[in-house]
Short mmCIF file of C-alpha atoms in Angstrom, two decimals:
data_model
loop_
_atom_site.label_atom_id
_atom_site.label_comp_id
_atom_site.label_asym_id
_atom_site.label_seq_id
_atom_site.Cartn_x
_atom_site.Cartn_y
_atom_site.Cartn_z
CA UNK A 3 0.00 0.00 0.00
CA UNK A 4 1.37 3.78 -0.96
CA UNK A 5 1.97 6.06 2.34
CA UNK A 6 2.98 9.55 2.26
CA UNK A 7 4.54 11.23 5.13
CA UNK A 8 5.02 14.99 6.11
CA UNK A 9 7.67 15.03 8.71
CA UNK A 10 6.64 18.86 9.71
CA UNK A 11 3.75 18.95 11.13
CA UNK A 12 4.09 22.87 12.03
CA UNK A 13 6.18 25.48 9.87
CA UNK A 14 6.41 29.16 9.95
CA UNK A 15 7.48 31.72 7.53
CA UNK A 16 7.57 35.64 7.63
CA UNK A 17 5.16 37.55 5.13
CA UNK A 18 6.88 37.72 1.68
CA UNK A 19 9.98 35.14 2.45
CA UNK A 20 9.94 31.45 0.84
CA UNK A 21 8.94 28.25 2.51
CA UNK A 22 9.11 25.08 1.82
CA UNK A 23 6.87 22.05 3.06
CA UNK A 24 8.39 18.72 3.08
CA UNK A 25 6.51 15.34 1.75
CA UNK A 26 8.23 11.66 1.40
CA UNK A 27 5.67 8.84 -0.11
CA UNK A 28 6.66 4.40 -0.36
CA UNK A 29 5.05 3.50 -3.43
CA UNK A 30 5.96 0.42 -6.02
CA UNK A 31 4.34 1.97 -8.87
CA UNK A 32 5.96 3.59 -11.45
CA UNK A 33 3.15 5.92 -13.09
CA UNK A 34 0.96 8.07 -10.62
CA UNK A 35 -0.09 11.70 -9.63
CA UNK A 36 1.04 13.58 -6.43
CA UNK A 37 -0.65 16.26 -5.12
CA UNK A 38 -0.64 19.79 -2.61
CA UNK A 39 -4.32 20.65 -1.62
CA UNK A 40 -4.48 23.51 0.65
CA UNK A 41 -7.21 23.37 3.80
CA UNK A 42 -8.10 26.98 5.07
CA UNK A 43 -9.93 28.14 8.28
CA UNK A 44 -13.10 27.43 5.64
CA UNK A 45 -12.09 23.77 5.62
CA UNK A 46 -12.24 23.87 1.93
CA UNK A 47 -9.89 21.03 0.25
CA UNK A 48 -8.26 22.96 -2.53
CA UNK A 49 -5.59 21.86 -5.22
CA UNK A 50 -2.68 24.21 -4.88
CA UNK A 51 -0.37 21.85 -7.32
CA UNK A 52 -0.28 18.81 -9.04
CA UNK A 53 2.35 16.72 -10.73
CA UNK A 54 2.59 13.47 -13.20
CA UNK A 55 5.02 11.00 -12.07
CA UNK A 56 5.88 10.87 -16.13
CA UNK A 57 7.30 14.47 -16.37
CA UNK A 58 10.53 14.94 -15.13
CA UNK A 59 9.75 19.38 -15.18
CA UNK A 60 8.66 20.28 -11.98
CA UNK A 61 5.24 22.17 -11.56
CA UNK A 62 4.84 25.34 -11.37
CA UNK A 63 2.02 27.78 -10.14
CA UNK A 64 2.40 30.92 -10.49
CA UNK A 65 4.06 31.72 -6.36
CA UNK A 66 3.95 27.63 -5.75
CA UNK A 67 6.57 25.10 -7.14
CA UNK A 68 7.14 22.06 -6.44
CA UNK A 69 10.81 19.99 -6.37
CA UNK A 70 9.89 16.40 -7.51
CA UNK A 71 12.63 13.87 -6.93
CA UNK A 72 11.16 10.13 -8.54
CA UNK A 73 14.27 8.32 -6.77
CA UNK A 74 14.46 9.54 -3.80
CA UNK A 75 10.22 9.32 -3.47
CA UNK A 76 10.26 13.61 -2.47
CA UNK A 77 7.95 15.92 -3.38
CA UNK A 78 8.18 19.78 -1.45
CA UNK A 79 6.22 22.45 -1.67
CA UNK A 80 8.10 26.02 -2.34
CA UNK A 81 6.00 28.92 -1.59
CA UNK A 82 7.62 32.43 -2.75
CA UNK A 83 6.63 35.50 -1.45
CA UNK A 84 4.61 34.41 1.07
CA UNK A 85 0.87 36.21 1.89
CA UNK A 86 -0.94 36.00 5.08
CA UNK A 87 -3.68 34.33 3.04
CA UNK A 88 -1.68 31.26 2.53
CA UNK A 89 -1.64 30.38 5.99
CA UNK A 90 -3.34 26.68 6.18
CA UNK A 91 -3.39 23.48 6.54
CA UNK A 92 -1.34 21.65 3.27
CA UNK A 93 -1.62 18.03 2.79
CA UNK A 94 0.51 16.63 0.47
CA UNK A 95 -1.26 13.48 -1.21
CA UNK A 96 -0.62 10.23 -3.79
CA UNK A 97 -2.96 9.02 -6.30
CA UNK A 98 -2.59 5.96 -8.69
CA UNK A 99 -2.41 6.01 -12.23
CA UNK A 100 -3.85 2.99 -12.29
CA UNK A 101 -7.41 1.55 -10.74
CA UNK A 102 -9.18 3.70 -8.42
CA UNK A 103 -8.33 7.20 -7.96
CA UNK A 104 -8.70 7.62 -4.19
CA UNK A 105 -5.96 9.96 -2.84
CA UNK A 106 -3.47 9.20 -0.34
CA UNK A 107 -2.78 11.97 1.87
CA UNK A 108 -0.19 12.51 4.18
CA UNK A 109 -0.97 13.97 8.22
CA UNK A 110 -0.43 17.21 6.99
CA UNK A 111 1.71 20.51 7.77
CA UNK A 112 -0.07 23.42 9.79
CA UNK A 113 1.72 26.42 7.98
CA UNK A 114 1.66 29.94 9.73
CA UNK A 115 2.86 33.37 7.91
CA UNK A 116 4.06 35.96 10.62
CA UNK A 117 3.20 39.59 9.74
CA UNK B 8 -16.92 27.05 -5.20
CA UNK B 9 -15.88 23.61 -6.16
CA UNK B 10 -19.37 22.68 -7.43
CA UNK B 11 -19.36 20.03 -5.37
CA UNK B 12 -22.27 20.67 -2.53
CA UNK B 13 -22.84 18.56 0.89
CA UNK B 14 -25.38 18.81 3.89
CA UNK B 15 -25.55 19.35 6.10
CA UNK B 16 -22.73 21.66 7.07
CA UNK B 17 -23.26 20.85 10.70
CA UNK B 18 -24.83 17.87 12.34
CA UNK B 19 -25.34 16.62 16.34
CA UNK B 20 -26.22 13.48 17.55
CA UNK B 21 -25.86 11.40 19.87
CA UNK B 22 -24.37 7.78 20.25
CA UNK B 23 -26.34 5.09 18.99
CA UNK B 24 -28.06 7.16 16.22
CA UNK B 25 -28.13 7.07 12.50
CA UNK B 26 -27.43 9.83 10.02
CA UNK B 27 -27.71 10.55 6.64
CA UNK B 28 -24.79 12.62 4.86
CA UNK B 29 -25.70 14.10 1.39
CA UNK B 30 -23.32 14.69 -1.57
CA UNK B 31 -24.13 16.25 -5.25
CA UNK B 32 -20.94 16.39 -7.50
CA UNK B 33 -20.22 18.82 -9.98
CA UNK B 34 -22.07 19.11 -12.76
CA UNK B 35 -21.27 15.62 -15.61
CA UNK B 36 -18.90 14.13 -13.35
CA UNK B 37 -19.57 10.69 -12.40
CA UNK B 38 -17.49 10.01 -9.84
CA UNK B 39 -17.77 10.59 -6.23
CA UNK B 40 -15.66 10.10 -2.99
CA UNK B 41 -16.19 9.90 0.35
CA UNK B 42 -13.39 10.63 2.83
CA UNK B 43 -12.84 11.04 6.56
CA UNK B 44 -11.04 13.89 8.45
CA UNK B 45 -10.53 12.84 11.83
CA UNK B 46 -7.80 14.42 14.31
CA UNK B 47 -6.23 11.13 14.80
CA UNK B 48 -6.57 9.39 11.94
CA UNK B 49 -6.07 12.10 9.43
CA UNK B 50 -7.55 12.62 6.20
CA UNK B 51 -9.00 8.39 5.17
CA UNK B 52 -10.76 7.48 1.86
CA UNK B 53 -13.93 5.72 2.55
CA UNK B 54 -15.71 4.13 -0.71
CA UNK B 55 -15.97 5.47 -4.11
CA UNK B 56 -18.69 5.12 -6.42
CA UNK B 57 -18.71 5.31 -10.70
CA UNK B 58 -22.01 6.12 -12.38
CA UNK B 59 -24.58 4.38 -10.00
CA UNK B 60 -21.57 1.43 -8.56
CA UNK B 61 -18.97 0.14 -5.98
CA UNK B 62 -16.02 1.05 -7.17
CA UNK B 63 -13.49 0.92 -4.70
CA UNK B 64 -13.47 0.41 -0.93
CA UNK B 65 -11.20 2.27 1.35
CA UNK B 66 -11.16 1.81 5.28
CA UNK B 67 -15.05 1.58 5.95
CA UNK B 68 -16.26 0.74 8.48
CA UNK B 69 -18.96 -1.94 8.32
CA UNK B 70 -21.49 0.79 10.63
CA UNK B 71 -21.06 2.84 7.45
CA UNK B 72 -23.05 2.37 3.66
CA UNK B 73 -22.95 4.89 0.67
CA UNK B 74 -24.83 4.54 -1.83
CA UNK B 75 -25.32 6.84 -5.24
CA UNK B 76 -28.59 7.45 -6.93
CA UNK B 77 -29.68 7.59 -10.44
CA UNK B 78 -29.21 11.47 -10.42
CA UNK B 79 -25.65 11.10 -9.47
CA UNK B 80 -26.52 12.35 -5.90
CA UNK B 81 -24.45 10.29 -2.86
CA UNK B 82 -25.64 9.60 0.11
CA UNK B 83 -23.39 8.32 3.39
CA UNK B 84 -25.37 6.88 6.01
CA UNK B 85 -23.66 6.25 9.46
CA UNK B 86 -25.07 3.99 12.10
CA UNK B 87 -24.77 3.09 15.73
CA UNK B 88 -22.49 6.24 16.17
CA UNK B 89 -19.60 6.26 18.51
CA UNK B 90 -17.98 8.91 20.35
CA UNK B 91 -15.19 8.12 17.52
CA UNK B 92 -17.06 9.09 14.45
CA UNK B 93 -17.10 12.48 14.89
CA UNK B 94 -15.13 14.17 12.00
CA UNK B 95 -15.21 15.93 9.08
CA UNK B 96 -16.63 13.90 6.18
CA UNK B 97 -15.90 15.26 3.07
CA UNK B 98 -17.33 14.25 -0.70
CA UNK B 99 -15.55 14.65 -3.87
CA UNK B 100 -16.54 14.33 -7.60
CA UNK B 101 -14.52 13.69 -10.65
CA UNK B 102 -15.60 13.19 -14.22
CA UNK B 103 -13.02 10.36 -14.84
CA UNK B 104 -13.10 6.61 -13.55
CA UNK B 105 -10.52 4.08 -12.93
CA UNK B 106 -6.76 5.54 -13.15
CA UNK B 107 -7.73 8.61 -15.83
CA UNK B 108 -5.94 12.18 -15.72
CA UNK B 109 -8.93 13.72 -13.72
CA UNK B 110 -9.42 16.25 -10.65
CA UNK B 111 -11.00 15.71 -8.10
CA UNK B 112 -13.04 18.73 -6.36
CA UNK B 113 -13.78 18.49 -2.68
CA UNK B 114 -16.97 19.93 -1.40
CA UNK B 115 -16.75 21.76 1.76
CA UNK B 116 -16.98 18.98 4.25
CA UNK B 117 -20.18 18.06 6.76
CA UNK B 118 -18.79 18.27 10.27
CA UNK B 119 -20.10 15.60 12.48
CA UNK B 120 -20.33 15.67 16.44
CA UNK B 121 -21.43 12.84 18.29
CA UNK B 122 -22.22 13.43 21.88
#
């Protein structure tokens, strides 16, 4: 079975510096997605980032990135320039390419941005 | 807005008693999730269903039955509640089935206490 583990489970960053989250996953497979959904105060579950396990060019979106290492099973989260509205909840998370595409998430990183 | 919409937002009970959570997905997509945020267990997939069927199983527990109706509506019905179920259940939809390059959107959650 996959597993994906974030090893912070707080970070914080000052307004308009860069962070980045941390996220390790065990998987056998070689084709599958991961992903960084953001949880606000709302509770809303929303997709920051995605990437294909295929594509060897990290993602990129717009202030998030993402540093995808296939070998070494990493996937971070870089957030430049840092706003107070990214303050959240992130769960990094592992989906199959193949059969069903229930996500596996990780415990999650509680991120604060200091004004 | 996802699209995807869930009630209630809030819901008592108390132990022993059956509820009925209530998912519609986005508009033409024919997939829905159901997954658990708890504070110990994290964020769990429950049971997916594809266009009226089963189509995967996650860590249900046998209390718990979804079902998904002709209209693509999902319902999660809990049973014999336990101090324990109280979480956050949250529903997503997707257009794609089995292993295809879809999102998933996540509605914004029903938050169940049991007392």
């Amino acid at each position: 079975a996959q597993t994906v583990t974030q090893s912070q489970p707080e970070m914080s960053v000052q307004e308009a510096e860069t962070v980045t989250l941390s996220c390790t996953y065990d998987t056998s497979e070689s084709d599958y997605y991961l992903f960084w959904y953001k949880q606000p105060p709302s509770r809303q579950m929303i997709l920051v980032i995605r990437q294909e396990a295929y594509k060897q060019q990290n993602a990129t979106e717009n202030r998030f990135s993402v540093n995808f290492q296939k070998a070494a099973k990493s996937f971070s989260l870089k957030i430049s320039d840092s706003q107070l509205g990214d303050a959240a909840m992130y769960f990094c998370a592992y989906r199959s390419a193949r059969g069903a595409q229930k996500l596996v998430f990780g415990q999650g990183t509680r991120l604060t941005i200091n004004p | 807005d996802s699209g995807v919409t869930q009630t209630p937002k809030h819901l008592i009970t108390a132990t022993g008693q059956r509820v009925t959570l209530r998912c519609s997905p986005r508009s033409g997509d024919l997939s829905v999730y159901w997954y658990q945020q708890s504070l110990d267990q994290g964020l769990q997939f429950l049971i997916q269903y594809y266009n009226g069927e089963e189509r995967a199983k996650g860590n249900i527990l046998e209390r718990f039955s979804a079902q998904q109706f002709p209209d693509l509506h999902s319902e999660l019905n809990l049973s014999s509640l336990e101090l324990g179920d109280s979480a956050l259940y949250f529903c997503a939809s997707s257009v794609g089935v089995d292993g295809s390059n879809t999102e998933a959107f996540f509605g914004q959650g029903t938050r169940l206490t049991v007392v």
